[in-house]
XYZ file of C-alpha atoms in Angstrom:
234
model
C 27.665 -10.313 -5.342
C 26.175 -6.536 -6.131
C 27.615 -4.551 -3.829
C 24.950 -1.788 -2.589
C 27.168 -0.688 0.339
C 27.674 3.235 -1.806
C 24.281 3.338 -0.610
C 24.057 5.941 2.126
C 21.154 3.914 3.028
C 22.608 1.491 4.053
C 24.866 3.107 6.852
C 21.375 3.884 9.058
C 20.248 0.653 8.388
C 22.928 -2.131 8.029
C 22.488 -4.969 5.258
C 22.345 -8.560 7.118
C 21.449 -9.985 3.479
C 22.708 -7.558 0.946
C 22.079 -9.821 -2.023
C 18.300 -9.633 -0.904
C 16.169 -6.675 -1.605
C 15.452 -4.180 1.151
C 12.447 -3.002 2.487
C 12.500 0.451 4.279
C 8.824 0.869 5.643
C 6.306 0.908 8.596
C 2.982 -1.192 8.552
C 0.428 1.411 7.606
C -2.041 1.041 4.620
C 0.952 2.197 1.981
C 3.970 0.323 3.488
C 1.678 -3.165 3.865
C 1.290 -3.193 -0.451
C 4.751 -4.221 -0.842
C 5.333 -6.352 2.154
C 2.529 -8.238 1.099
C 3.191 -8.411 -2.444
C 6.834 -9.834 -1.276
C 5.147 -12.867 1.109
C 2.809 -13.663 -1.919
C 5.687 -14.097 -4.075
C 7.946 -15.859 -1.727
C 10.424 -13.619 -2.280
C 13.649 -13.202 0.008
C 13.897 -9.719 1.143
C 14.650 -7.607 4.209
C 13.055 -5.306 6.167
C 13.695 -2.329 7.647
C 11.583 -0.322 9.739
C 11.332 3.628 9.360
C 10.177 5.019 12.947
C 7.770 7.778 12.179
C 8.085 8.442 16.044
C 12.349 9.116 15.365
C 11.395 10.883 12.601
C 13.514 8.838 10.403
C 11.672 9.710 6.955
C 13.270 13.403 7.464
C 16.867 11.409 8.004
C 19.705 12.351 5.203
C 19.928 8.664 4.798
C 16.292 7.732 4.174
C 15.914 11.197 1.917
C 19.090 9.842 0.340
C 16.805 6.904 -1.199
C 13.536 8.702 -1.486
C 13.950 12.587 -1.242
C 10.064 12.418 -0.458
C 10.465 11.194 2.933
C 7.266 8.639 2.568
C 7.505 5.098 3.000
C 8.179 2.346 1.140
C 11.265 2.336 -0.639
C 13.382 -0.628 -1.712
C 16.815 -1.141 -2.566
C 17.117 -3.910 -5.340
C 20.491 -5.151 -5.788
C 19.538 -7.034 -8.903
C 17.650 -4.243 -10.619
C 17.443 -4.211 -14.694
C 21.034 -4.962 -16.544
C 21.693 -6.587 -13.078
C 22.895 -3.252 -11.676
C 21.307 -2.370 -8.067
C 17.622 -0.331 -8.032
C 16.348 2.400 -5.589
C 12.623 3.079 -5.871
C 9.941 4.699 -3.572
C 6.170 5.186 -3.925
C 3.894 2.297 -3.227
C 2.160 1.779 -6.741
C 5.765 1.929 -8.695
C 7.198 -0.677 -6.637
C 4.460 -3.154 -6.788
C 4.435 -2.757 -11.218
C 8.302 -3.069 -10.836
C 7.983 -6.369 -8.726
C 5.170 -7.247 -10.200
C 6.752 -7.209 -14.221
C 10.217 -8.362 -12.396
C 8.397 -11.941 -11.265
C 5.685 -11.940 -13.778
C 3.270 -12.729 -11.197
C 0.122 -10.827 -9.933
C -0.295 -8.708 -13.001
C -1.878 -10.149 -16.370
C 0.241 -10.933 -19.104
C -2.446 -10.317 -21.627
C -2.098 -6.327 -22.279
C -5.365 -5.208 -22.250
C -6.121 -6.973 -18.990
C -2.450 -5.484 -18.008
C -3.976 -2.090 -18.165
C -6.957 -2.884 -16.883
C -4.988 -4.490 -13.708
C -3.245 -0.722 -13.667
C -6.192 1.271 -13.807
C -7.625 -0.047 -10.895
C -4.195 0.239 -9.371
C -4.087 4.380 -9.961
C -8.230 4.471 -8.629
C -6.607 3.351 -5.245
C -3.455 5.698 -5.753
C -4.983 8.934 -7.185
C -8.464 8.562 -5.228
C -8.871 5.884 -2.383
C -5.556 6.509 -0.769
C -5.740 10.026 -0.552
C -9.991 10.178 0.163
C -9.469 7.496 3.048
C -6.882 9.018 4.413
C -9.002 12.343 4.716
C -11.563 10.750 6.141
C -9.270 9.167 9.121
C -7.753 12.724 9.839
C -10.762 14.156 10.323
C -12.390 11.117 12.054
C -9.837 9.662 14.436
C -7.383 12.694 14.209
C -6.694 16.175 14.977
C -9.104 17.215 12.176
C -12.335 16.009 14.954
C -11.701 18.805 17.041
C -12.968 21.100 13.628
C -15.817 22.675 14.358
C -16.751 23.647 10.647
C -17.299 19.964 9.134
C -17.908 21.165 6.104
C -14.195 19.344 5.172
C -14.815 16.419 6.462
C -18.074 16.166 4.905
C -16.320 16.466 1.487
C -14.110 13.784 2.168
C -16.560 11.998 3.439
C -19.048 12.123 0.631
C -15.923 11.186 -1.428
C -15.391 7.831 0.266
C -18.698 6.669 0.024
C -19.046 7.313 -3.784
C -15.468 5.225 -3.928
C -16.772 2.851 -2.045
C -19.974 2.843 -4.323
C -17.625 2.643 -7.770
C -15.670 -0.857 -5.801
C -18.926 -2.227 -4.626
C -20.651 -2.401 -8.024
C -17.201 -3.190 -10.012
C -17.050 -6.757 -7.520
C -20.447 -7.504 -8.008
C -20.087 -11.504 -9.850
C -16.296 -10.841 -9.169
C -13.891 -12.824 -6.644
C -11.362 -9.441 -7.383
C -10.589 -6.523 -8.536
C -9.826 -8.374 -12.388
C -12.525 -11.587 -11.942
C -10.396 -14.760 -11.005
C -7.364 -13.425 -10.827
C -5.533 -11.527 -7.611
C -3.394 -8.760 -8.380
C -1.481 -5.793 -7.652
C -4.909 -4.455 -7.859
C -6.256 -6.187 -5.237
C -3.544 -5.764 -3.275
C -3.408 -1.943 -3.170
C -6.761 -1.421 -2.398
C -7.856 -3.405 0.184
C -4.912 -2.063 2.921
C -6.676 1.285 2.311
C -10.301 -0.618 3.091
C -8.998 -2.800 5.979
C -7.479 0.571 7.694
C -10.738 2.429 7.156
C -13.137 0.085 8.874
C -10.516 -0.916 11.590
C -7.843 1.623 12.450
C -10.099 4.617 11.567
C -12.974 3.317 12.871
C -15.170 5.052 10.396
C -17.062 2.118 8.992
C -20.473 3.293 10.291
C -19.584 6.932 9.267
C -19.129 6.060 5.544
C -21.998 2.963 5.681
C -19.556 -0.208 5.378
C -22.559 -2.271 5.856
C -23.910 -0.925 2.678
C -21.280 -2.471 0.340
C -21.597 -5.922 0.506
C -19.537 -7.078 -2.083
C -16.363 -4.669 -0.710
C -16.833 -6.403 2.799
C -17.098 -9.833 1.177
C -13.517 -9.690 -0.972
C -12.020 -7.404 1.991
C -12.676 -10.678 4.044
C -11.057 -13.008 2.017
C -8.271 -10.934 1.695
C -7.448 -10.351 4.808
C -7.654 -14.299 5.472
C -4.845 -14.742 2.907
C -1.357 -16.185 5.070
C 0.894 -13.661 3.116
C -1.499 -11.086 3.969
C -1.791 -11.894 7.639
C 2.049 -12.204 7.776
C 2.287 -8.649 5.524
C 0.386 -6.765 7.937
C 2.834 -6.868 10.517
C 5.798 -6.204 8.349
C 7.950 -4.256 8.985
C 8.118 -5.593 13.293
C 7.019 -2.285 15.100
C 9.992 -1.959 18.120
């Protein structure tokens, strides 16, 4: 068995399965890709949570495994050449897992970059845009009396939210048929800004059919549903 115990990782939070792969995360839009990516695949894993509210990101143990203090990170203990893996950010984890299993990511190479394109539109713009948008909407950032910032952001959204909507037109997902990593790193970001931001009628959800058509049947997906509340909140 790989032995990941050199791990100062693992001291905070204690291996019950260390031949599985752990999960340090939270359920928020970023931590949600990979715990749903593992409950598609069936995969055995487990999770750990990473209390915002303890501060445990800023913990010499979690910085030990991602010295950017965001969430997710994993611990692989059967990484390449069999020898255990650390890796943080959301979009490098779900390629890894994704090429690891073969699954959820085309194995034709021009759809394969195709499938990652789409994957860096949520990373580079969606992710950050949305996020905006909920600190100035549901956040401190209200209180602003110039709005010119939020505004920006705003605009931002919408025009994102444009680019999906006319991309799924004739399209079950983000790459026709088939449901990727694609898929699966984009709509967390949508789900949270309808429903925990509560900015669907400030951006005009209603307008973008098709986004509120495939947002719906992901979110009816089991390993979705079961995702979303992975990590347990204590």
């Amino acid at each position: 068995m790989t032995d990941i115990s050199a791990f100062p990782i693992t001291q905070k939070w204690p291996a019950q399965h260390p031949e599985r792969l752990q999960l340090y995360s939270l359920p928020t839009p970023n931590g949600v890709k990979v715990s749903i990516l593992l409950e598609e695949m069936g995969m055995a894993y487990e999770p750990h949570l990473v209390s915002f509210e303890k501060n445990d990101q800023t913990s010499p143990a979690f910085l030990s495994l991602n010295p950017n203090n965001k969430i997710p990170a994993i611990l692989d203990p059967h990484g390449p050449g069999g020898k255990p893996l650390a890796l943080f950010e959301s979009g490098a984890i779900l390629v890894y897992l994704a090429e690891k299993t073969g699954k959820f990511i085309p194995h034709d190479a021009a759809q394969r970059y195709e499938c990652l394109q789409w994957l860096m539109f949520q990373m580079g713009g969606i992710g950050p845009m949305f996020g905006q948008v909920g600190f100035f909407h549901k956040f401190a950032g209200k209180d602003f009396e110039d709005k010119r910032p939020r505004d920006r952001y705003l605009a931002e959204s919408k025009r994102l939210l444009t680019v999906l909507d006319q991309h799924l037109q004739g399209r079950n997902w983000m790459m026709g048929e088939d449901y990727t990593i694609a898929d699966i790193a984009i709509f967390p970001w949508v789900r949270n800004l309808v429903g925990f931001y509560g900015a669907g009628e400030l951006v005009g959800f209603a307008e973008f059919a098709n986004v509120q058509r495939v947002l719906a049947a992901f979110v009816e997906r089991p390993a979705v549903v079961r995702g979303l509340a992975i990590p347990a909140r204590g």
